[in-house]
Coordinates of C-alpha atoms in Angstrom, one line a residue:
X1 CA -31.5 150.7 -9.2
X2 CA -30.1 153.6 -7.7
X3 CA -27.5 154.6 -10.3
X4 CA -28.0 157.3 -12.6
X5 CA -28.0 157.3 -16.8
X6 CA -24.6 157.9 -18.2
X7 CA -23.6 159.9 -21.9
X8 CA -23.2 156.3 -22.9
X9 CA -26.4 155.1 -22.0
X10 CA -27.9 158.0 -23.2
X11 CA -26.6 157.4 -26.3
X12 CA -27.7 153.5 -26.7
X13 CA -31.2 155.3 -25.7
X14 CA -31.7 157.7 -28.1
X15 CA -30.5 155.0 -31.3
X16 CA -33.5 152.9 -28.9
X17 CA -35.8 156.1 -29.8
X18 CA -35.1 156.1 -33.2
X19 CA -35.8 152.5 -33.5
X20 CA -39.0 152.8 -32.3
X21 CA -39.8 156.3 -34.4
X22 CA -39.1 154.9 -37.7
X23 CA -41.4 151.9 -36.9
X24 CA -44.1 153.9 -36.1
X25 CA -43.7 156.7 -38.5
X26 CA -43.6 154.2 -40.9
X27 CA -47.2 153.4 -40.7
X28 CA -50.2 155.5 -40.7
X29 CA -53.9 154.1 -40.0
X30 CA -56.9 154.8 -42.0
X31 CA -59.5 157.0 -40.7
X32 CA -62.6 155.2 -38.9
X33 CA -65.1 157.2 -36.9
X34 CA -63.0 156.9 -33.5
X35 CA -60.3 158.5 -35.1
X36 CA -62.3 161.1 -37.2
X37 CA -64.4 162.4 -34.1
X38 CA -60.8 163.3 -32.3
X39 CA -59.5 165.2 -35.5
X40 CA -62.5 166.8 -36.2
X41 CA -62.0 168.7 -32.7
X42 CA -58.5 169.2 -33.9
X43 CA -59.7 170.9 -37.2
X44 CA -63.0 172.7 -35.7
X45 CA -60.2 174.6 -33.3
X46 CA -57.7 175.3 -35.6
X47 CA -59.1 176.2 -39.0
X48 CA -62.7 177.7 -37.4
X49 CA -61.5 178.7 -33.8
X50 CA -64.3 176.7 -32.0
X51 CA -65.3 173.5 -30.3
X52 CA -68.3 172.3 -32.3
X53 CA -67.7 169.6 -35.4
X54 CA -70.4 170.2 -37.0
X55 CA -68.5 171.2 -40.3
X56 CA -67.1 167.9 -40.3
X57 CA -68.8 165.3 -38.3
X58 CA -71.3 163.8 -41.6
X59 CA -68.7 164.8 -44.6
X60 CA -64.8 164.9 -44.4
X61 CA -64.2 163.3 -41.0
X62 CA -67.4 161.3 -40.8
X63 CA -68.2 159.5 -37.4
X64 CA -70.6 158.8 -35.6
X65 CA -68.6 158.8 -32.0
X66 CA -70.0 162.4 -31.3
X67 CA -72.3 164.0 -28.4
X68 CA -75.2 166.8 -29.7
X69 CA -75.8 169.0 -27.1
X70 CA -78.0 172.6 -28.1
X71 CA -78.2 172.2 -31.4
X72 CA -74.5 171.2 -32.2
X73 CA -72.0 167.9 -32.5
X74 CA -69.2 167.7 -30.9
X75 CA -66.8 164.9 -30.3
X76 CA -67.6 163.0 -27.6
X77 CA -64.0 161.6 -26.9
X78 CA -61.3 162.7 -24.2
X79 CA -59.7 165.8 -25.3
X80 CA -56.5 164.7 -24.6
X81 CA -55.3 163.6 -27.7
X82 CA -57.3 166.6 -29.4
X83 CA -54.9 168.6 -27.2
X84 CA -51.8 167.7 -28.7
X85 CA -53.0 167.1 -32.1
X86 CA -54.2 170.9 -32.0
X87 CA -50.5 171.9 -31.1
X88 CA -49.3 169.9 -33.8
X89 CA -51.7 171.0 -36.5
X90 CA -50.6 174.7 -36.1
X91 CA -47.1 175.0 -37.1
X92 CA -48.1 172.2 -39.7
X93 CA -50.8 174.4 -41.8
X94 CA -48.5 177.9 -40.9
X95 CA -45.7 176.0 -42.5
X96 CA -48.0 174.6 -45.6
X97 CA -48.9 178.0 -45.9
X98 CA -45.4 180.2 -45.9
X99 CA -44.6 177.2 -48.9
X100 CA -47.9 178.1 -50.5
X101 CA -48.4 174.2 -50.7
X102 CA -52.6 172.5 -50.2
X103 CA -52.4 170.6 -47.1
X104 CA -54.6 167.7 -48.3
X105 CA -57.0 165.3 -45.7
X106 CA -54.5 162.6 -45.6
X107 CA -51.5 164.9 -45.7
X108 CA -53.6 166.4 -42.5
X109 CA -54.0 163.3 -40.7
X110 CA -50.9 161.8 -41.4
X111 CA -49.0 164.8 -40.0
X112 CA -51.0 165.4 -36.9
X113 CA -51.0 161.7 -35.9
X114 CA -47.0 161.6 -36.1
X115 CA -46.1 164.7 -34.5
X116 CA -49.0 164.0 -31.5
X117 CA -49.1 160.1 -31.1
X118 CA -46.3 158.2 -32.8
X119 CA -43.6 160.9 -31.6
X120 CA -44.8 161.2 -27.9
X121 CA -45.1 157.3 -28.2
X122 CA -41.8 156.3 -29.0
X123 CA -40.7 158.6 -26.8
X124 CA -41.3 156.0 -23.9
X125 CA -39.1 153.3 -25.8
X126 CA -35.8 154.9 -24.4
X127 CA -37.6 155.0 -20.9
X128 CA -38.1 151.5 -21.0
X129 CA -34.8 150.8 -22.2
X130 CA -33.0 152.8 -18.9
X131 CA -35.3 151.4 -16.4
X132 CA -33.7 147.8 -17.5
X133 CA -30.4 149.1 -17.9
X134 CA -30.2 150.6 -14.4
X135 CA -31.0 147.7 -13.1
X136 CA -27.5 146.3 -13.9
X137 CA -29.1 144.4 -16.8
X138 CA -26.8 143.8 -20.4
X139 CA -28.0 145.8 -23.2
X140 CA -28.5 143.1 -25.0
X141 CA -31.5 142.3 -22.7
X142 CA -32.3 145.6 -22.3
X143 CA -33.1 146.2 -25.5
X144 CA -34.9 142.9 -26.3
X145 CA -37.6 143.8 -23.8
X146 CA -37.7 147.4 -25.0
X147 CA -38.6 145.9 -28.3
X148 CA -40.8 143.1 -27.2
X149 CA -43.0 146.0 -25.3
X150 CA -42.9 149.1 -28.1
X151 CA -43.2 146.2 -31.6
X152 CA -44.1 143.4 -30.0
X153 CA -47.5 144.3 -28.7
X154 CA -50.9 146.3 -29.6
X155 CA -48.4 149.7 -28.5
X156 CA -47.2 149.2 -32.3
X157 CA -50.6 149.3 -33.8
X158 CA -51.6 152.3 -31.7
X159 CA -48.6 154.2 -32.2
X160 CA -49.5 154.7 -35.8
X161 CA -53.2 155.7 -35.4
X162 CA -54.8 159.2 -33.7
X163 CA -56.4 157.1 -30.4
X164 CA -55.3 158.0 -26.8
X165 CA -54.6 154.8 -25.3
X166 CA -51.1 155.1 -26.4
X167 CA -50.6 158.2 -25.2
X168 CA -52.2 157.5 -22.3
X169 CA -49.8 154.7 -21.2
X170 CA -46.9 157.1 -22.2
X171 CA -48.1 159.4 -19.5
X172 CA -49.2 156.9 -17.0
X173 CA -45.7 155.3 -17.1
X174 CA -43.6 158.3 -17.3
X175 CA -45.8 159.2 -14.1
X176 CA -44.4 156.4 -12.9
X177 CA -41.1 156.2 -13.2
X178 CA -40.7 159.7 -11.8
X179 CA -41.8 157.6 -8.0
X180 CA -39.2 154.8 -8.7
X181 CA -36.8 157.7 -8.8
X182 CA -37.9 159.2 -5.7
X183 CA -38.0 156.4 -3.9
X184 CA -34.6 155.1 -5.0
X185 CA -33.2 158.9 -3.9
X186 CA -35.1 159.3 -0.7
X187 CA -35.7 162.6 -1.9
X188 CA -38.9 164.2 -3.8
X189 CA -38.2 167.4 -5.6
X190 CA -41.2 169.6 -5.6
X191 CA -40.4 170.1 -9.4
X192 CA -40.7 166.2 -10.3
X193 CA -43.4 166.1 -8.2
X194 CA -45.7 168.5 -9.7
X195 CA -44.3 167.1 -13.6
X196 CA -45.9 163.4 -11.9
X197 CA -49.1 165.0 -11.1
X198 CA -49.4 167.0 -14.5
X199 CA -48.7 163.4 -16.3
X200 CA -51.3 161.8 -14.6
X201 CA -53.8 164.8 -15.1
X202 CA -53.1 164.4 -18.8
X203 CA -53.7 160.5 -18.3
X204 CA -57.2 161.5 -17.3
X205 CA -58.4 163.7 -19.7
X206 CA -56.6 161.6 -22.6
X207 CA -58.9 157.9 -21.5
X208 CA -60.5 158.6 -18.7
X209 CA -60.8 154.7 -17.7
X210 CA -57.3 155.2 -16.5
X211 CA -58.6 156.6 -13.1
X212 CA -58.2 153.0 -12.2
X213 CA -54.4 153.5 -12.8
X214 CA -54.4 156.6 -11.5
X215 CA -55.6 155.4 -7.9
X216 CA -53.1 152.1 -8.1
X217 CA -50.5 155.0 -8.5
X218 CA -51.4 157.2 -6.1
X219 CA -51.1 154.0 -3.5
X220 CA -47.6 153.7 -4.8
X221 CA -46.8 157.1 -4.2
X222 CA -48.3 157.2 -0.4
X223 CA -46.1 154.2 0.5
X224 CA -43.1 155.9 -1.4
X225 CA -43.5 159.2 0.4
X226 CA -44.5 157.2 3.8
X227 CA -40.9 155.2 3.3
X228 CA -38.7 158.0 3.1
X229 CA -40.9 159.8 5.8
X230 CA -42.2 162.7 3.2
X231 CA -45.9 161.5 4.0
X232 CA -46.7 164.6 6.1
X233 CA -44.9 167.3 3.6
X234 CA -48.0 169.1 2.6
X235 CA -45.8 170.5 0.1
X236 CA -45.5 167.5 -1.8
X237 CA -49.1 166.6 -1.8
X238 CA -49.6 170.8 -3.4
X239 CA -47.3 170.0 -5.9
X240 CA -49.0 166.9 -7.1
X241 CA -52.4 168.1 -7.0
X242 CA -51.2 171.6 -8.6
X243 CA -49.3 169.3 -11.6
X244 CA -53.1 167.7 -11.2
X245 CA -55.0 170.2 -11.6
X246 CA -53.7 172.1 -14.4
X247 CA -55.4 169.5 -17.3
X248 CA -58.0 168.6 -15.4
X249 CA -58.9 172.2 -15.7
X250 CA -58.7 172.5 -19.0
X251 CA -61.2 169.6 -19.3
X252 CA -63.4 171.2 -17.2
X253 CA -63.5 174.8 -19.0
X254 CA -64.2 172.7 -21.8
X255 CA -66.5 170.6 -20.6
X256 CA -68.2 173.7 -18.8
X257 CA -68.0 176.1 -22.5
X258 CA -69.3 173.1 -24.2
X259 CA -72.1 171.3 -21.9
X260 CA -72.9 174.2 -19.7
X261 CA -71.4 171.7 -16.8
X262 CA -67.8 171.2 -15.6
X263 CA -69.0 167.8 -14.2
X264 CA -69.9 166.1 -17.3
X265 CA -68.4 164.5 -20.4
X266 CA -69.2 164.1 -24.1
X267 CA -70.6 160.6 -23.5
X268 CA -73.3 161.7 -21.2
X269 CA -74.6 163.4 -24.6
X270 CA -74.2 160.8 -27.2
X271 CA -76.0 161.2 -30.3
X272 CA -76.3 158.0 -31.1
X273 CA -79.3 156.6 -29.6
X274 CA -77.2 153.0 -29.3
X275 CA -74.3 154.6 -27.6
X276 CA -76.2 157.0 -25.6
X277 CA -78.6 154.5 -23.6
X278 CA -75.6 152.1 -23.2
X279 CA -73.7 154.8 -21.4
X280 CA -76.7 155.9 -19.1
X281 CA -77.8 151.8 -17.9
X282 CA -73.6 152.3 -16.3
X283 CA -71.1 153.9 -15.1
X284 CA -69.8 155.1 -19.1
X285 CA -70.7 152.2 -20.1
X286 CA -69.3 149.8 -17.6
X287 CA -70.8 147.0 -16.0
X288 CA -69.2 144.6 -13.5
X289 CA -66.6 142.6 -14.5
X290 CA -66.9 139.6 -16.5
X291 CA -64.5 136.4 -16.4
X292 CA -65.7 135.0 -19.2
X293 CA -64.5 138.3 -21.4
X294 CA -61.3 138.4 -19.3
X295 CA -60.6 135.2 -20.7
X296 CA -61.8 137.0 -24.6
X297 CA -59.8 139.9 -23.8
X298 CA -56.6 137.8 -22.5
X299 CA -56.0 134.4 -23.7
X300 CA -58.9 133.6 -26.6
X301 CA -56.7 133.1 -29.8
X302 CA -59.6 135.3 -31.5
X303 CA -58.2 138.5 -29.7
X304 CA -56.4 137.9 -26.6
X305 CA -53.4 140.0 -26.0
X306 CA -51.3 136.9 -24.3
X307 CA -52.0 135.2 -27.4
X308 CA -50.9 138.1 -30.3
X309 CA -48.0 139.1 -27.6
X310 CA -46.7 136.2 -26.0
X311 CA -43.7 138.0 -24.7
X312 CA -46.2 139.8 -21.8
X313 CA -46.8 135.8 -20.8
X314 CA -43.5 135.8 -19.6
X315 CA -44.1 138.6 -17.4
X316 CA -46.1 136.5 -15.0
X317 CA -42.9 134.4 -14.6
X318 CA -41.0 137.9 -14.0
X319 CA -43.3 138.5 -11.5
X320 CA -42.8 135.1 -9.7
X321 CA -38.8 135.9 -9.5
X322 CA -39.6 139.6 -8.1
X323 CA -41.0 137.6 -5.3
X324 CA -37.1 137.1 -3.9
X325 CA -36.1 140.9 -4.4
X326 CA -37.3 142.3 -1.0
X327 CA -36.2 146.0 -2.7
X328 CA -38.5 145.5 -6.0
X329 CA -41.9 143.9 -4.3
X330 CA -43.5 147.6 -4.3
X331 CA -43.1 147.6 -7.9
X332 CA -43.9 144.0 -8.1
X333 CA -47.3 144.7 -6.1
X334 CA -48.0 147.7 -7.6
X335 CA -47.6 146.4 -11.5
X336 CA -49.2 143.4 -11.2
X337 CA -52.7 144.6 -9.2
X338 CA -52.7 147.4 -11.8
X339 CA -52.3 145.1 -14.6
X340 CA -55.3 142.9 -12.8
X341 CA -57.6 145.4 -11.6
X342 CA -57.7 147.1 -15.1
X343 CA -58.5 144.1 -17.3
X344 CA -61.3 143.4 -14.9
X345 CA -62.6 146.6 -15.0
X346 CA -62.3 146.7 -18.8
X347 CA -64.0 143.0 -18.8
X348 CA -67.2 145.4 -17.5
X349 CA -67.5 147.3 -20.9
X350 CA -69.9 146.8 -23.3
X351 CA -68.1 147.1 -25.9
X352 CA -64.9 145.1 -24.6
X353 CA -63.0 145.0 -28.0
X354 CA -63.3 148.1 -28.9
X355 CA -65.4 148.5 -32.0
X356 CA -63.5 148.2 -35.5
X357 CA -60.0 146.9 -33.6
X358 CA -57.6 143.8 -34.5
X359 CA -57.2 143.6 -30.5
X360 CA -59.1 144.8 -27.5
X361 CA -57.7 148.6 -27.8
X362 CA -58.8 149.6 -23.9
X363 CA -55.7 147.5 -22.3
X364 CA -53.2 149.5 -24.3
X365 CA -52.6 152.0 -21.0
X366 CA -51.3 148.9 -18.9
X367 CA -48.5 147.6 -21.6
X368 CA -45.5 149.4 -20.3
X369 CA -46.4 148.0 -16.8
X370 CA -44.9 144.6 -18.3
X371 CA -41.2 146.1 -18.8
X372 CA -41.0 145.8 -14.8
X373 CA -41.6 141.9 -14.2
X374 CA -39.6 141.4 -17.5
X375 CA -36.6 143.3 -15.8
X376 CA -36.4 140.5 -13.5
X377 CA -35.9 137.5 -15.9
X378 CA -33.0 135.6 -15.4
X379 CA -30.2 136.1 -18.0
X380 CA -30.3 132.0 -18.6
X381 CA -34.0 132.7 -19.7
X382 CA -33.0 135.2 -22.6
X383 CA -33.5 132.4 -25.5
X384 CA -37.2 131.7 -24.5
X385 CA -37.5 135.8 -24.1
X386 CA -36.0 136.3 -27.6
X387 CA -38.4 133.5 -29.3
X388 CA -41.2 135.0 -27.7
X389 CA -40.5 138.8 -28.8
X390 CA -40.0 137.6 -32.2
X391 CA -43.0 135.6 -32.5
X392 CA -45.1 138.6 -30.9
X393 CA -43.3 140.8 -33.0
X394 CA -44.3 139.3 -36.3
X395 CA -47.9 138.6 -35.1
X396 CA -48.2 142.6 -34.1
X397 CA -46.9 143.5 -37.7
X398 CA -49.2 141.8 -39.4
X399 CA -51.9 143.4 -37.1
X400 CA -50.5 147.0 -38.0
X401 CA -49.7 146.5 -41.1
X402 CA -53.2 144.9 -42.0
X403 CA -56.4 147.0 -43.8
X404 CA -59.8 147.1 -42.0
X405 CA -61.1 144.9 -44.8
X406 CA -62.9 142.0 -43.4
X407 CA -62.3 143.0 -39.8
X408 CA -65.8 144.7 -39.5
X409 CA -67.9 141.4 -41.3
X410 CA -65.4 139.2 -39.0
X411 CA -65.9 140.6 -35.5
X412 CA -69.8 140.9 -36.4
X413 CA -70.1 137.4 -36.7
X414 CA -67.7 136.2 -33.9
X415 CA -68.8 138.9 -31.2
X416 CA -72.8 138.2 -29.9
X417 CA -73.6 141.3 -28.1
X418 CA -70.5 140.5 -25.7
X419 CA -69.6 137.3 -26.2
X420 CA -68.1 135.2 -28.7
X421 CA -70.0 131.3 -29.0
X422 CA -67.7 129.9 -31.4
X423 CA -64.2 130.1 -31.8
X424 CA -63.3 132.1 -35.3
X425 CA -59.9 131.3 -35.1
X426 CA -57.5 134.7 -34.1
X427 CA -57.8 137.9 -36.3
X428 CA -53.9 137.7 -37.0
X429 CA -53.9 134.8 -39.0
X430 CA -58.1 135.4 -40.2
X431 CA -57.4 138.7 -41.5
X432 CA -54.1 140.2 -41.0
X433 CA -52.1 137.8 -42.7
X434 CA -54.5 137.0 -46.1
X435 CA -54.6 140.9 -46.0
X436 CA -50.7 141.1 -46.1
X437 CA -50.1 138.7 -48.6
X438 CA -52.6 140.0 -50.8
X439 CA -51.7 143.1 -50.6
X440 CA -54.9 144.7 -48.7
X441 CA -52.7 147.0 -46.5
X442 CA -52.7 150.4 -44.2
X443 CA -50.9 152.9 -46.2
X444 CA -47.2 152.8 -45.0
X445 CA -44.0 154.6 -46.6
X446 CA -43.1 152.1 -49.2
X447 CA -46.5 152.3 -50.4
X448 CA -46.8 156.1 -50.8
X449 CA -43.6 156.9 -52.2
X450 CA -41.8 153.9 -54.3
X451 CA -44.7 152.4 -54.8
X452 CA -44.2 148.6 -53.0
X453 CA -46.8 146.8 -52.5
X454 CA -47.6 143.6 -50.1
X455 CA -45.1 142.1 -48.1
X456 CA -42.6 143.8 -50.4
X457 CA -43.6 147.4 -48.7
X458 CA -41.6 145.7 -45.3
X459 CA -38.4 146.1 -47.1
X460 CA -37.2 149.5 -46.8
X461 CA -38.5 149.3 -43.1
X462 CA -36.9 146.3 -42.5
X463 CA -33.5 147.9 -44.2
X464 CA -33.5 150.8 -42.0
X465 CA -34.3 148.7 -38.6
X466 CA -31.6 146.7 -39.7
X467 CA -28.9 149.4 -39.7
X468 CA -30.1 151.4 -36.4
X469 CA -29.9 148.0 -34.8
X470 CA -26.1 147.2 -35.9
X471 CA -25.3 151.0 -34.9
X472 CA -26.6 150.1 -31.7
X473 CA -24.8 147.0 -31.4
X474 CA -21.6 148.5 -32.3
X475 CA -21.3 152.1 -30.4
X476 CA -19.5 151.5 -27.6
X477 CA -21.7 151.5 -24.0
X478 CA -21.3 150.7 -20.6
X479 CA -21.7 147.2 -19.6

């Protein structure tokens, strides 16, 4: 664990990357109102220089996820993802414009959601990929996790559509590994430190339900800076609340030009009568946690996460063999009570699933955790991890590839305020599949441009995977 990347692993990373990238470019979700109410912050700021969405809240991006504060709408969502989507936008229209081309809605959202989510999203594949590798692991297994984490898991589905839970985990994770490194090098450039803190900033502002991963982490790094006897460097703690403060700012000057308040958010001011008493009987709409929707959220074939993505299963047995690395239990402790603690604070939502969603969308942010306890299989376990990744990667396929239609009439008459009394069978096989097959799909590139449709559209994807994967194979790499 305390090597460092070589040119050849950097190599086998970046064919990782693409990978990843063409999956996710490949795809691109529909517009529903969670998605509309984050682009129409991107559009009010770019084409009208302002924060209110009133041009586009009731007509081109329709939603009702939006706050109504003095007379105007904005969006009531984390500005994160607005945030990058705004510094994609700009050199998109700029360059539509110099080419005197009409940068249609979809053309819009299509651009915007790869350059701001499925771009920074892949990014974390190679990531992944390293951490295994430096662990003196084969490529072989490197790369099977990397894939069972970034396609075989809701990461795939949210890496095509304009949410921030993906993002989120990108920055949570990359956070992260910045820690493992200091702690492996007993050293903490003041540099890397304040890059840490300006990753978990943007965490915050992008879902702010990650403040539960954000304190885990901050834990993690008192221990790390206690064990290589950094804990009284005042220095250190500057340069990770500097790195801090710097988006946390920005939500606050928005918060404060929009609200009049730099100590409140959009869902304090919810114009939806539904939403907005939900959010003011809790904390944002959170209750206490519920073990009867951890099990919904977890192992219920309707939506459970183990269930679509049985590869993350196996993570509980990684965690079991981490137990006899006396150098890994940190990460072991700190993964696993992170992993915990989240779905039982999400289990305390009202709206656990996450509205119009094939799987519950608010545990996307812990996902990458699972890459550490899968580090630690075994080698002689690699069959069972391989039949696991391909089975999750099918099942999370079919979710992204799937339409909306059915999904809204299905979880209306499963889910009972928060529960679900009978068992509907699981959304993969209830509506992703018979959506597949008959053709009911999210538009993806084989359906815009040659004109595939169905299962057929999974061809020239499939093609191209294909060949980056040989080229992996076959490049030559440390082993």
């Amino acid at each position: 664990m305390d090597k460092s990347p070589t040119p050849g692993l950097w190599r086998e990373a970046v064919l990782v990357f693409l990978v990843i990238l063409v999956a996710y470019g490949y795809f691109s979700s529909e517009r529903d109102v969670n998605i509309n109410s984050r682009l129409a912050l991107v559009k009010a700021v770019v084409d009208e220089g302002r924060l209110e969405i009133d041009s586009y809240h009731s007509a081109e991006l329709y939603t009702n996820d939006k706050a109504f504060f003095n007379g105007h709408y904005y969006s009531d969502k984390a500005i994160g993802a607005s945030v990058l989507g705004v510094a994609a936008y700009y050199p998109v229209r700029w360059v539509y414009y110099q080419m005197n081309l009409h940068l249609t809605p979809r053309a819009f959202r299509e651009w915007v959601t790869f350059l701001a989510v499925s771009l920074p999203a892949a990014m974390l594949a190679p990531f992944l990929y390293l951490f295994v590798r430096l662990l003196n692991r084969k490529r072989g297994t490197a790369f099977l996790v990397t894939m069972g984490i970034c396609l075989g898991t809701p990461l795939f589905k949210y890496g095509t559509a304009f949410y921030g839970h993906t993002l989120a985990a990108v920055f949570f994770f990359l956070a992260f590994l910045i820690w493992v490194r200091i702690r492996q090098k007993s050293t903490a450039p003041l540099f890397s430190v304040f890059i840490s803190g300006f990753l978990m900033g943007f965490t915050l502002i992008t879902e702010y339900p990650t403040a539960i991963l954000l304190f885990t982490l901050s834990i993690y790094i008192f221990v790390t800076l206690y064990g290589i006897q950094q804990h009284w460097n005042w220095k250190i703690y500057a340069a990770l609340f500097l790195g801090f403060g710097v988006p946390v700012l920005l939500l606050a000057l928005y918060n404060l030009r929009v609200y009049g308040s730099p100590f409140t958010v959009g869902y304090l001011h919810e114009a939806d009568s539904t939403f907005r008493e939900a959010h003011a009987t809790s904390f944002m709409g959170i209750n206490l946690p519920n073990a009867l929707v951890m099990y919904y959220m977890t192992f219920h074939p309707m939506l459970g996460i183990f269930w679509q993505s049985p590869v993350l299963l196996l993570g509980f047995v990684g965690w079991g063999f981490m137990t006899s690395h006396k150098e890994a239990r940190l990460e072991m402790t700190f993964s696993l009570v992170s992993v915990l603690l989240f779905i039982s604070v999400i289990s305390g939502y009202y709206m656990w699933w996450g509205g119009v969603a094939f799987t519950p969308r608010h545990l996307v942010p812990i996902l990458p955790l699972f890459v550490i306890p899968l580090a630690f299989l075994p080698e002689r376990l690699s069959p069972l991890v391989l039949a696991a990744v391909a089975v999750s990667f099918f099942q999370n396929l079919l979710i992204t590839a799937s339409a909306e239609t059915g999904l809204v009439e299905f979880l209306g008459s499963a889910i009972k305020g928060n529960l679900i009394p009978l068992d509907p069978g699981s959304v993969v096989y209830k509506i992703g599949l018979p959506n597949v097959i008959n053709g009911e799909m999210m538009n993806n590139r084989a359906v815009q441009f040659p004109g595939l449709e169905g299962p057929k559209s999974f061809i020239p994807l499939l093609c191209i995977e294909a060949l980056l994967v040989a080229l992996f194979f076959k490049i030559k790499a440390r082993e």
